[in-house]
Coordinates of C-alpha atoms in Angstrom, one line a residue:
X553 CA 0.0 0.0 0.0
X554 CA 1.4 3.2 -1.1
X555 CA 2.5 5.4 2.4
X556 CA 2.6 8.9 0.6
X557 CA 6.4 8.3 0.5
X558 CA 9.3 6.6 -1.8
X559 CA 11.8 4.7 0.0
X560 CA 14.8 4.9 -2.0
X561 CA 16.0 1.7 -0.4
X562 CA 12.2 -0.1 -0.9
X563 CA 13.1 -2.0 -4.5
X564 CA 14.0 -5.1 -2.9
X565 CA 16.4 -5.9 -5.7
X566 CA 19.6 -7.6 -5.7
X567 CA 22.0 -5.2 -4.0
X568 CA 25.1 -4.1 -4.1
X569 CA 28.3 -6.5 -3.4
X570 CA 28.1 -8.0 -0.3
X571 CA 24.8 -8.2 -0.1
X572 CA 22.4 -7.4 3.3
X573 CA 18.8 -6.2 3.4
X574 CA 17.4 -2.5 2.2
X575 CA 16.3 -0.1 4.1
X576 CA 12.6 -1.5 3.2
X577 CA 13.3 -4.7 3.7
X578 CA 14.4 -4.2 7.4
X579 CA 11.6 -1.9 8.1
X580 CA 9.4 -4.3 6.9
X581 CA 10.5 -7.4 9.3
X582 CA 10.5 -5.0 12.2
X583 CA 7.1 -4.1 11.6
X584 CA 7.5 -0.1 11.6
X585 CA 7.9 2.5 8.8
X586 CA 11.4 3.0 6.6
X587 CA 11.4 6.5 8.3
X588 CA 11.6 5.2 11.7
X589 CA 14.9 2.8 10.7
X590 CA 16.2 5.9 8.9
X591 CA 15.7 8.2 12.2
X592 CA 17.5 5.9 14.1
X593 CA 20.5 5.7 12.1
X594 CA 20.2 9.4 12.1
X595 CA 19.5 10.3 15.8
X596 CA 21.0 7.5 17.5
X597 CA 23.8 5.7 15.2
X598 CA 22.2 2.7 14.8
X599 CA 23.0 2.6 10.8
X600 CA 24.4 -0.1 9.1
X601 CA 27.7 -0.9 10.3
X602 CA 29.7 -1.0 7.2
X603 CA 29.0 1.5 3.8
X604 CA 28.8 0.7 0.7
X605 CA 28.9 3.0 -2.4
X606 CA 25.9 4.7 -4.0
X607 CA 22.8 5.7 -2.3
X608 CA 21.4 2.1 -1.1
X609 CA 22.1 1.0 2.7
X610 CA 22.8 -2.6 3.0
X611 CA 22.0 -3.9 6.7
X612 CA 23.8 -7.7 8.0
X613 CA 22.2 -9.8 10.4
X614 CA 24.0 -8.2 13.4
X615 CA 23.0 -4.9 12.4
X616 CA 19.3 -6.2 12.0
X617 CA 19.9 -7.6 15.6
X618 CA 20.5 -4.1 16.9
X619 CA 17.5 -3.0 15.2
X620 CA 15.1 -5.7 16.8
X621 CA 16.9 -4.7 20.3
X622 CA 15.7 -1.1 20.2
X623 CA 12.1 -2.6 19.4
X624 CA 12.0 -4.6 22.3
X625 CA 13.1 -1.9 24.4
X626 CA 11.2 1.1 23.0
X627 CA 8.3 -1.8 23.4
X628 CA 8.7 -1.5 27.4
X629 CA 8.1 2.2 27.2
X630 CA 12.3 3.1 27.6
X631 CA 12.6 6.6 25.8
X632 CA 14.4 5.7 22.4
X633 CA 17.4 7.5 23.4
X634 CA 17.8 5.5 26.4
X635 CA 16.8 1.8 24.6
X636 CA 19.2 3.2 21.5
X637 CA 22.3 2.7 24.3
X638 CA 21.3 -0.3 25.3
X639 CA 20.8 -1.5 21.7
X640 CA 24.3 -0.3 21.2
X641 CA 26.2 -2.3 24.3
X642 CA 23.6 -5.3 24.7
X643 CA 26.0 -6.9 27.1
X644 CA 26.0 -4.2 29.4
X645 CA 29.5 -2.9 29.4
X646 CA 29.1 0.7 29.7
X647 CA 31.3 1.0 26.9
X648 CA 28.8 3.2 25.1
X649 CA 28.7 6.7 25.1
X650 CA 25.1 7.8 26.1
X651 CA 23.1 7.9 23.0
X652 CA 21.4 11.5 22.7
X653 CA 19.0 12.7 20.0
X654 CA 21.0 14.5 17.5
X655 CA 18.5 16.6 16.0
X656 CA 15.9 17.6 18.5
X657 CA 16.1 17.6 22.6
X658 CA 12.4 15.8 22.5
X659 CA 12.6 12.3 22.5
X660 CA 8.9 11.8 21.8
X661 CA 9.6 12.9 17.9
X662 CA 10.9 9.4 17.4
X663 CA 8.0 7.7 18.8
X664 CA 5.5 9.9 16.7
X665 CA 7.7 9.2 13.7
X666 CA 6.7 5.6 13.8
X667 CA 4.2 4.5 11.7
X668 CA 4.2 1.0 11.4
X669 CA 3.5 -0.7 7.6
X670 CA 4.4 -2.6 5.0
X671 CA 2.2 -5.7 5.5
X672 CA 2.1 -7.4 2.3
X673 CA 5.8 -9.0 2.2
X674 CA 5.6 -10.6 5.1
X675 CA 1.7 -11.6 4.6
X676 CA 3.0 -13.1 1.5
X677 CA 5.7 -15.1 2.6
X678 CA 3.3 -16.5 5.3
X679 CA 6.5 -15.3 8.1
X680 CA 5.3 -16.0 11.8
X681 CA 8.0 -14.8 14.3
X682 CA 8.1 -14.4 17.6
X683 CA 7.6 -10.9 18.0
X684 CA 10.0 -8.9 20.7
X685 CA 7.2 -6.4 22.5
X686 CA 7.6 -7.5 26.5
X687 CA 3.5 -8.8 25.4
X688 CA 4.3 -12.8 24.5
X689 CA 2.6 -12.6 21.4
X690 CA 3.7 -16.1 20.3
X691 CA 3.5 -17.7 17.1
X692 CA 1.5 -14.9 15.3
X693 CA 1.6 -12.6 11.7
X694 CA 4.3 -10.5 12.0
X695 CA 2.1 -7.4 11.4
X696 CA 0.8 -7.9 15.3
X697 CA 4.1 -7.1 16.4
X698 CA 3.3 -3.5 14.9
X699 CA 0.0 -3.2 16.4
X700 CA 1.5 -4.3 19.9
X701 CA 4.4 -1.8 20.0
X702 CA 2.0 1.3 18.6
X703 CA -0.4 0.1 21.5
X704 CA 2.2 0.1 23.8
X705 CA 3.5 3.8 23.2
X706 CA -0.2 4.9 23.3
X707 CA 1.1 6.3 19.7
X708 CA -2.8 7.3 17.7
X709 CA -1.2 7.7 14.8
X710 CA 0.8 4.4 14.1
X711 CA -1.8 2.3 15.6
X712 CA -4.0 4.0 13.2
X713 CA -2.1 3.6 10.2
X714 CA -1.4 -0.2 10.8
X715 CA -4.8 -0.9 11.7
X716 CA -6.2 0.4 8.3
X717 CA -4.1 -1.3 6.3
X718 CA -4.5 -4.9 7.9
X719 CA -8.5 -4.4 7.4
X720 CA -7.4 -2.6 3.8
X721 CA -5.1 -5.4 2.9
X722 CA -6.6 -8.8 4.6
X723 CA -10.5 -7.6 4.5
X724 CA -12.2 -7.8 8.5
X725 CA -12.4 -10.9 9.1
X726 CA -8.5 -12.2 8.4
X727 CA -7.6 -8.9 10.0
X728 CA -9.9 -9.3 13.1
X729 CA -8.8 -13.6 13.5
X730 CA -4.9 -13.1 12.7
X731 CA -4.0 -9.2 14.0
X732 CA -6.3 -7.9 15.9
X733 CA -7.7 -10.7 18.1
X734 CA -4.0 -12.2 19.2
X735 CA -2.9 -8.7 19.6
X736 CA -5.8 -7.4 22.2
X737 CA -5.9 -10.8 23.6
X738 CA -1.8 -10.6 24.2
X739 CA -2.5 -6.9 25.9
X740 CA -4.9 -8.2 28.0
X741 CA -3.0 -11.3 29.8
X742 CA 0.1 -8.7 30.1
X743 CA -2.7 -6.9 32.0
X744 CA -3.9 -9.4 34.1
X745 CA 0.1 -10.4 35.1
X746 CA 1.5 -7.0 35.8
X747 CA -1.3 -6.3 38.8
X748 CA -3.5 -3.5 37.5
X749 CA -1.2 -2.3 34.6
X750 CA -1.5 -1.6 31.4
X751 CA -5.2 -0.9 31.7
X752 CA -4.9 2.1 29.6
X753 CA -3.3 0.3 26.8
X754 CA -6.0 -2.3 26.4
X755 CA -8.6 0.7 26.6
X756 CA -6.6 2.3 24.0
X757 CA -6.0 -0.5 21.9
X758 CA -9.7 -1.2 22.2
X759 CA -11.2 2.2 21.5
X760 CA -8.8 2.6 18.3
X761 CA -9.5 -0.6 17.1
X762 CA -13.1 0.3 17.1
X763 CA -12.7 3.1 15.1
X764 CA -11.4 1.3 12.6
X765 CA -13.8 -0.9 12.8
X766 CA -16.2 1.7 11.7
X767 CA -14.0 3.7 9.4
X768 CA -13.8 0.6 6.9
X769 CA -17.1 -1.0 7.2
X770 CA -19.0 -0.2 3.9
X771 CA -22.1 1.5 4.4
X772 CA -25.0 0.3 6.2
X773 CA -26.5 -1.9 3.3
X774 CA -30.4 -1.3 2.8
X775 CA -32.7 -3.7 4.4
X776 CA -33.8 -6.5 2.8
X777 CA -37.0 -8.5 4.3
X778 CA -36.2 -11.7 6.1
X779 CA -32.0 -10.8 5.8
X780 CA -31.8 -8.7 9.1
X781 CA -29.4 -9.4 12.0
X782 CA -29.8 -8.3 15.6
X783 CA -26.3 -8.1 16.9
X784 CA -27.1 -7.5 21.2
X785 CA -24.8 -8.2 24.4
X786 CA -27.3 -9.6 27.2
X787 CA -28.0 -7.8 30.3
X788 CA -24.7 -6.9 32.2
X789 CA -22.7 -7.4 29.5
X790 CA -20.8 -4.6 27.8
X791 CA -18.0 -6.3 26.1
X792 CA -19.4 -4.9 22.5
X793 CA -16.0 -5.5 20.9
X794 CA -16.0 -8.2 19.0
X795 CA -20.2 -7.9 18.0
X796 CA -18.5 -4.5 16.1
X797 CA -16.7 -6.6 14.6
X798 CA -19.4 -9.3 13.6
X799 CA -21.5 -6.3 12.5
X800 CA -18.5 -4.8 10.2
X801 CA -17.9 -8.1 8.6
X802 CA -21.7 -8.5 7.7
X803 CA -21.8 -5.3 6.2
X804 CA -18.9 -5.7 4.6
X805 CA -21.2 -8.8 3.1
X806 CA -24.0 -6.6 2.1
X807 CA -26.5 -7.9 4.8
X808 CA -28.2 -5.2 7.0
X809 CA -27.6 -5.3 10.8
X810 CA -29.1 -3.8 13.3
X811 CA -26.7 -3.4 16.5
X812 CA -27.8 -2.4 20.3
X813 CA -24.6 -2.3 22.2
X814 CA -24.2 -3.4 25.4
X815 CA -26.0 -4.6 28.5
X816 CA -29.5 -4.6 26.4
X817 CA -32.5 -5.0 28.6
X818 CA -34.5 -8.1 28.5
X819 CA -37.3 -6.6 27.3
X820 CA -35.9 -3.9 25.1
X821 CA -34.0 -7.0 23.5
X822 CA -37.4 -8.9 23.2
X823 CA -39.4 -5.9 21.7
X824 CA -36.4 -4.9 19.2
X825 CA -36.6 -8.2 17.8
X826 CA -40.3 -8.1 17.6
X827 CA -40.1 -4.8 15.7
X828 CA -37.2 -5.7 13.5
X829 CA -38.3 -9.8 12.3
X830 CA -34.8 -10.3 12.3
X831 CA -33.3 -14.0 10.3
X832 CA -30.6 -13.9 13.1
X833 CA -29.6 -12.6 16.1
X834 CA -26.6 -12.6 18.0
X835 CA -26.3 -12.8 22.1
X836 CA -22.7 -12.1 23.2
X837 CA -21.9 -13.0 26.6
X838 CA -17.7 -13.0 27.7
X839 CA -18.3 -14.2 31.4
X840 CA -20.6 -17.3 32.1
X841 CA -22.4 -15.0 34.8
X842 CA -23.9 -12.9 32.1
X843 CA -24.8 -15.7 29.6
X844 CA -28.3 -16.7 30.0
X845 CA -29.5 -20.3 28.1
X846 CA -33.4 -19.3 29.0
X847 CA -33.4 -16.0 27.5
X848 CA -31.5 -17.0 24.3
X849 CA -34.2 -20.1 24.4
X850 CA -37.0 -17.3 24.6
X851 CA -35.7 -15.4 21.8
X852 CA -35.5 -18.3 19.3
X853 CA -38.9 -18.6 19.9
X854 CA -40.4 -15.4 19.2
X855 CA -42.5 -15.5 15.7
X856 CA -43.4 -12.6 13.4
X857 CA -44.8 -12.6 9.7
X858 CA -48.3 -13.2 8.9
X859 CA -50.5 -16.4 9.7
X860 CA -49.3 -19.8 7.8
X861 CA -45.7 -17.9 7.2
X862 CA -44.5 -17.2 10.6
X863 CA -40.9 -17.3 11.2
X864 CA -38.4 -17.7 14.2
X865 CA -34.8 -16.2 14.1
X866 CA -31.6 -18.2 14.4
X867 CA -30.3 -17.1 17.9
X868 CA -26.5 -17.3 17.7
X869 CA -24.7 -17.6 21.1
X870 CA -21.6 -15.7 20.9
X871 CA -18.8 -15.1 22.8
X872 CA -17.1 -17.5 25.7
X873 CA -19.8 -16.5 28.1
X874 CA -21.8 -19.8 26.4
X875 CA -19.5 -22.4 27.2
X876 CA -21.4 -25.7 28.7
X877 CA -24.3 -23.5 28.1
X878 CA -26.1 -24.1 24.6
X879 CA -28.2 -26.3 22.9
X880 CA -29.7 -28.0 20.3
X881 CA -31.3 -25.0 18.0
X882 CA -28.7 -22.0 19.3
X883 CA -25.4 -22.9 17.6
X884 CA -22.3 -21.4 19.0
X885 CA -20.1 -20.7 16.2
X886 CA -16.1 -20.9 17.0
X887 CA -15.3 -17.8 15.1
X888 CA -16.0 -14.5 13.2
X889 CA -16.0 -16.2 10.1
X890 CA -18.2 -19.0 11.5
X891 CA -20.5 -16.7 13.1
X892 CA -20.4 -14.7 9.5
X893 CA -21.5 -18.1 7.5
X894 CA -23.7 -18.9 10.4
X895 CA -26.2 -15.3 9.1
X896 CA -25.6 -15.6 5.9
X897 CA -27.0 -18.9 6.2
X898 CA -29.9 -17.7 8.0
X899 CA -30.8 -14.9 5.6
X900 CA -30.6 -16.8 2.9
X901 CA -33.2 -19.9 4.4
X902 CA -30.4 -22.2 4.2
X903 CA -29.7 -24.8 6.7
X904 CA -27.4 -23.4 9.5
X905 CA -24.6 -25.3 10.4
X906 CA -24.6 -27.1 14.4
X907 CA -21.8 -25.8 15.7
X908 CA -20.3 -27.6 19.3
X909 CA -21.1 -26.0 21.7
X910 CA -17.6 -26.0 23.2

């Protein structure tokens, strides 16, 4: 995806003798922008260690090792100047100078000159590494470790960025399932570990991911008898994350949704269903204290339509919240894209697949 600028070093040809990655090529297995990699080299001396003739940088394994360093640490929330000296004497030595910004006295400049990109290399070689943000991501898509550090620096503006082009580039549903979901869910066990912190990075994380949920669904798609979806957390519930998601991706389908947020009243839940004769409608419930079998049993049993063609929606219970909890008639489906098929199924008066209720 074009980033509004050329990086000279961004060809990805054969280089020069000696060989090493470009510019672009590093940038894009760390998971930030060609600018950030070239402010470093400027501000903090982490360039290449050897030159070679001509305008193209060529950056060796060791190099590359530095590079992943000052990730990690900048990660943590170290000011870049101080994780640059680190970086620099990884053994702890001291034999470093300090490393000081040589071109401004604000450190923040190099955090909100990252802007993480450059997905479709490593979405097309298939790369999983193990990505160095202090978050123990695990086996995931290399763009998460983007996403983890931007979340991490509270930086708007990278998270942004990488966030738009994972939905731009992979569509919701592979962005949601292989960035965003590992990502949040990796913020959220550093959470509960570190004793209260880190709060304000899942809220962050949560509240940008959101908007980009919004910013990239197509339009609302006009309704269509018979191919409506209620998307509704139960009462007490206010997770609404991933049913913004649900309702992007269906949109993104062309079937109309109507969504009610959080915590929905029992009866306001029950009368916007008999108002709307929705095919489907979606109960999310993330704690087994809020998921209730007899209400979603209640729902799949409201009809609508006129006499000899009344209809019942398909009630999908959604979320972990249902676990040990459904039954025959409410399927549970293990996934956004299952719970996507799952309404597109419905509104179409196809069979709907039994999914375990695991």
């Amino acid at each position: 995806m074009d980033m509004g600028e050329r990086d000279p070093d961004a060809s990805g040809g054969p280089g020069p003798s000696g060989g090493g990655l470009s510019t672009g090529e590093v940038a894009r297995r760390l998971g930030v922008a060609p600018t950030t990699v070239r402010t470093w080299d400027r501000r903090y001396g982490l360039g290449p260690a050897a030159h070679t003739g001509g305008r193209h940088r060529r950056w060796t394994p060791e190099d590359l090792a530095r590079l992943e360093r000052m990730c990690a640490l900048t990660a943590t929330g170290l000011p870049p100047s101080e994780a640059a000296r680190l970086a620099l004497d990884p053994v702890g030595t001291g034999g470093s100078a300090p490393v000081t910004d040589r071109s401004a006295p604000d450190t923040r400049t190099a955090r909100e000159a990252a802007v993480p990109g450059a997905l479709p290399a490593a979405r097309a070689r298939g790369t999983r590494r193990r990505a160095g943000t202090g978050l123990g991501l695990g086996d995931v898509r290399q763009e998460c470790k983007g996403v983890a550090r931007a979340a991490l620096r509270l930086d708007a503006a990278a998270l942004e960025t990488l966030l738009g082009e994972a939905i731009e580039q992979h569509g919701l549903v592979a962005a949601w399932t292989e960035v965003i979901m590992p990502t949040l869910q990796a913020v959220g066990r550093k959470w509960e570990r570190s004793g209260e912190r880190y709060v304000e990075v899942e809220h962050f994380l949560s509240w940008h991911v959101s908007g980009a949920l919004r910013r990239h669904a197509p339009p609302v798609p006009a309704d269509r008898p018979g191919a409506l979806t209620v998307l509704a957390c139960v009462p007490a519930e206010h997770h609404t994350l991933p049913l913004e998601a649900l309702a992007a991706a269906l949109a993104e389908r062309g079937l109309p949704v109507r969504m009610f947020g959080g915590a929905l009243p029992v009866e306001s839940l029950v009368a916007a269903v008999r108002r709307t004769g929705p095919a489907a409608v979606g109960l999310w419930a993330q704690s087994r204290t809020t998921a209730s079998r007899p209400l979603a049993e209640h729902i799949a049993q409201i009809e609508w339509g006129v006499r000899g063609a009344r209809r019942k929606p398909v009630v999908l219970t959604l979320g972990p919240g249902w676990a040990g909890q459904t039954a025959p008639g409410l399927p549970r489906p293990a996934g956004l894209a299952e719970a996507v098929a799952a309404v597109a199924s419905a509104a179409t008066g196809e069979a709907t697949p039994q999914q375990p209720g695991t």
